[in-house]
Amino acid sequence: MFHVKNNIVAGLALVVLFTASAAFAKSKHEASKETAASAPVSAPVKDGVELADDSAEAIKLRSGPGDPVAGKTKAELCTGCHGEEGISIEGLAPKLAGQYGKYIAKQLRNFQSGTRTHQIMSAIAATISDDDLADIAAYFASRPKMKGNGSDNKLGKELFLHGDMSRMMVACVNCHGVNGKGKSPVNSVFPVIGGQQKDYLRGQLINFRAGDRSNSPGGIMNIITQKLTDAELEGLADYISGL
Ligand code: HEC
Ligand code: HEC
């Protein structure tokens, strides 16, 4: 119990830190924009699309250290399930398009070491060398970012954007960013979840809640999902997959 409480405090401290720095960055940004009297500050995310997301610079930053060109050939092992462009068709296989290269690499290493387990992925990851892993990750990261078809699930939207402070439930947006597209091209700790497969999202949230997946830093996702009801979990999977 004490351990869990400590984690909650650590988690909240993390969030406050990120939110505060984001607010600071925003206010500085807004101030300079106002003097320049240019386009509205919220324009890049207004229509649910971050225009800068797939700019050459953003792609380069999020791809990580691997070589995406070499990675394309090596990724042939993976495209049967994850799609040629990182857009999977089967709902339980996650999309990898536009995901952070370093996050993809971390998951593969977690599958290799057994910190995350899945019958198929653990077996596949075991066969990949370190160099190939970085290149394949860079290839999928360099694809246009995954995107959903829209959903206005009210319950999911409310929790995603505002959390529920009466239950100390932190809003997902604080860590996963606007539209679940991640914090910034250089922050690979928080994965892209907006536009991800609904079945996969539901599965991961259930796994985190049950403790079957426990590879998030400080067990933060285990703590966050612990208080979610089935209906809330479903609402979140529905809303986030639509982003
Ligand atoms: C036979 C189908 C199949 C193949 C082939 C396959 N995967 Fe997967 N992959 C899956 C499934 C299913 C999951 C979901 C695992 C889970 O539920 O935990 C997954 C999960 C992942 C994840 C975790 C993504 C996330 O968002 O956390 C990564 C990364 C990944 N695969 C990379 C690869 C790479 C790289 C290859 C090729 C070397 C590959 N996969 C080949 C089916 C496959
Ligand atoms: C304090 C930060 C934080 C908050 C708040 C947070 N997450 Fe996460 N989440 C993470 C981190 C870090 C990971 C990456 C775990 C890893 O490295 O394996 C993650 C991973 C995930 C994943 C797995 C993604 C994948 O591709 O497998 C899902 C799904 C997810 N979060 C959903 C949510 C939802 C829904 C909420 C809100 C109810 C939420 N998160 C709130 C930090 C956070």
CSV table of N, CA, C and O and ligand atoms in Angstrom, one decimal, residues 77-78 81-82 92-94 96 99 103-104 107-108 111 116-118 120-121 124 128 136 140 196 200 204 213, ligand 1:
chain,number,residue,atom,x,y,z
A,77,LEU,N,9.7,-8.9,-42.4
A,77,LEU,CA,9.3,-9.8,-41.3
A,77,LEU,C,8.1,-9.5,-40.6
A,77,LEU,O,7.4,-10.3,-40.0
A,78,CYS,N,7.8,-8.2,-40.6
A,78,CYS,CA,6.8,-7.7,-39.6
A,78,CYS,C,5.5,-7.2,-40.4
A,78,CYS,O,4.4,-7.1,-39.7
A,81,CYS,N,1.7,-8.7,-40.3
A,81,CYS,CA,0.8,-8.3,-39.2
A,81,CYS,C,0.7,-6.8,-39.0
A,81,CYS,O,-0.4,-6.4,-38.6
A,82,HIS,N,1.8,-6.1,-39.1
A,82,HIS,CA,1.7,-4.7,-38.8
A,82,HIS,C,1.5,-3.8,-40.0
A,82,HIS,O,1.4,-2.5,-39.9
A,92,LEU,N,-6.0,-6.8,-33.2
A,92,LEU,CA,-5.2,-7.1,-32.0
A,92,LEU,C,-3.7,-6.8,-32.2
A,92,LEU,O,-2.9,-6.8,-31.3
A,93,ALA,N,-3.3,-6.6,-33.5
A,93,ALA,CA,-2.0,-6.2,-33.8
A,93,ALA,C,-1.9,-4.7,-33.9
A,93,ALA,O,-2.7,-4.0,-34.6
A,94,PRO,N,-1.0,-4.1,-33.1
A,94,PRO,CA,-1.0,-2.6,-33.1
A,94,PRO,C,-0.5,-1.9,-34.4
A,94,PRO,O,0.3,-2.5,-35.1
A,96,LEU,N,2.0,0.7,-36.0
A,96,LEU,CA,3.3,1.2,-35.6
A,96,LEU,C,3.6,2.5,-36.4
A,96,LEU,O,4.7,3.1,-36.1
A,99,GLN,N,4.8,5.8,-34.8
A,99,GLN,CA,5.2,5.6,-33.4
A,99,GLN,C,6.6,6.0,-33.1
A,99,GLN,O,7.4,5.9,-34.1
A,103,TYR,N,10.5,4.1,-28.6
A,103,TYR,CA,9.4,3.3,-28.0
A,103,TYR,C,9.3,1.9,-28.6
A,103,TYR,O,9.2,0.9,-27.9
A,104,ILE,N,9.3,1.9,-29.9
A,104,ILE,CA,9.2,0.6,-30.6
A,104,ILE,C,10.4,-0.3,-30.2
A,104,ILE,O,10.2,-1.5,-29.8
A,107,GLN,N,10.0,-1.6,-26.6
A,107,GLN,CA,9.0,-2.7,-26.5
A,107,GLN,C,9.7,-4.0,-27.0
A,107,GLN,O,9.5,-5.1,-26.4
A,108,LEU,N,10.4,-4.0,-28.1
A,108,LEU,CA,11.1,-5.2,-28.6
A,108,LEU,C,12.1,-5.7,-27.6
A,108,LEU,O,12.2,-6.9,-27.4
A,111,PHE,N,10.2,-7.4,-24.9
A,111,PHE,CA,9.8,-8.7,-25.3
A,111,PHE,C,11.0,-9.7,-25.2
A,111,PHE,O,10.8,-10.8,-24.8
A,116,ARG,N,8.0,-7.8,-20.9
A,116,ARG,CA,6.6,-7.8,-21.5
A,116,ARG,C,6.5,-9.1,-22.3
A,116,ARG,O,7.5,-9.5,-22.9
A,117,THR,N,5.4,-9.8,-22.2
A,117,THR,CA,5.3,-11.1,-22.8
A,117,THR,C,4.1,-11.2,-23.8
A,117,THR,O,3.0,-10.6,-23.5
A,118,HIS,N,4.3,-11.8,-24.9
A,118,HIS,CA,3.2,-12.1,-25.8
A,118,HIS,C,3.7,-13.3,-26.6
A,118,HIS,O,4.8,-13.2,-27.1
A,120,ILE,N,3.5,-14.6,-29.6
A,120,ILE,CA,4.0,-14.3,-31.0
A,120,ILE,C,5.2,-13.3,-30.9
A,120,ILE,O,6.3,-13.6,-31.4
A,121,MET,N,5.0,-12.2,-30.3
A,121,MET,CA,6.0,-11.1,-30.3
A,121,MET,C,7.2,-11.5,-29.5
A,121,MET,O,8.3,-11.1,-29.9
A,124,ILE,N,9.2,-13.6,-31.9
A,124,ILE,CA,9.8,-12.9,-33.0
A,124,ILE,C,10.9,-12.0,-32.6
A,124,ILE,O,12.0,-11.9,-33.2
A,128,ILE,N,15.7,-10.9,-33.4
A,128,ILE,CA,16.2,-9.7,-34.0
A,128,ILE,C,17.5,-9.1,-33.3
A,128,ILE,O,17.5,-9.0,-32.1
A,136,ILE,N,14.5,-1.2,-38.1
A,136,ILE,CA,13.1,-1.5,-38.3
A,136,ILE,C,12.2,-0.5,-37.5
A,136,ILE,O,11.2,0.0,-38.1
A,140,PHE,N,9.3,2.1,-39.2
A,140,PHE,CA,7.9,2.3,-38.9
A,140,PHE,C,7.7,3.7,-38.3
A,140,PHE,O,6.6,4.3,-38.6
A,196,GLN,N,-4.8,4.4,-32.7
A,196,GLN,CA,-4.4,3.0,-32.5
A,196,GLN,C,-5.7,2.1,-32.7
A,196,GLN,O,-6.8,2.6,-32.5
A,200,TYR,N,-6.7,-3.5,-29.8
A,200,TYR,CA,-5.4,-3.5,-29.2
A,200,TYR,C,-5.4,-2.6,-27.9
A,200,TYR,O,-4.9,-3.0,-26.9
A,204,GLN,N,-4.6,-3.8,-24.1
A,204,GLN,CA,-3.5,-3.3,-23.3
A,204,GLN,C,-4.0,-2.7,-22.0
A,204,GLN,O,-3.4,-2.9,-20.9
A,213,ARG,N,0.6,-6.8,-17.9
A,213,ARG,CA,1.6,-6.0,-18.5
A,213,ARG,C,2.1,-5.0,-17.5
A,213,ARG,O,1.3,-4.2,-17.0
B,1,HEC,C1,2.2,-12.9,-36.6
B,1,HEC,C2,1.9,-11.5,-36.4
B,1,HEC,C3,3.0,-10.5,-36.0
B,1,HEC,C4,4.2,-10.4,-36.6
B,1,HEC,C5,4.8,-11.1,-37.8
B,1,HEC,C6,4.9,-9.3,-35.9
B,1,HEC,N1,4.1,-8.8,-34.9
B,1,HEC,FE1,4.5,-7.3,-33.6
B,1,HEC,N2,2.8,-7.6,-32.6
B,1,HEC,C7,1.8,-8.6,-33.0
B,1,HEC,C8,0.8,-8.6,-32.0
B,1,HEC,C9,-0.5,-9.4,-32.0
B,1,HEC,C10,1.1,-7.6,-31.0
B,1,HEC,C11,0.4,-7.2,-29.7
B,1,HEC,C12,1.1,-7.8,-28.5
B,1,HEC,C13,0.3,-7.6,-27.3
B,1,HEC,O1,-0.9,-7.7,-27.3
B,1,HEC,O2,1.0,-7.4,-26.2
B,1,HEC,C14,2.4,-7.0,-31.5
B,1,HEC,C15,3.1,-6.0,-30.8
B,1,HEC,C16,4.2,-5.4,-31.3
B,1,HEC,C17,4.8,-4.2,-30.7
B,1,HEC,C18,4.3,-3.4,-29.5
B,1,HEC,C19,3.7,-2.1,-30.0
B,1,HEC,C20,3.2,-1.2,-29.0
B,1,HEC,O3,2.5,-0.3,-29.4
B,1,HEC,O4,3.5,-1.3,-27.8
B,1,HEC,C21,5.9,-3.9,-31.4
B,1,HEC,C22,6.9,-2.8,-31.2
B,1,HEC,C23,6.0,-4.9,-32.5
B,1,HEC,N3,4.9,-5.8,-32.4
B,1,HEC,C24,7.0,-4.9,-33.5
B,1,HEC,C25,7.1,-5.9,-34.4
B,1,HEC,C26,8.2,-6.0,-35.3
B,1,HEC,C27,9.4,-5.1,-35.4
B,1,HEC,C28,8.0,-7.2,-36.1
B,1,HEC,C29,8.9,-7.7,-37.1
B,1,HEC,C30,10.3,-8.0,-36.8
B,1,HEC,C31,6.8,-7.8,-35.6
B,1,HEC,N4,6.2,-7.0,-34.6
B,1,HEC,C32,6.2,-8.9,-36.2
B,1,HEC,C33,1.8,-9.4,-34.1
B,1,HEC,C34,2.9,-9.6,-34.9
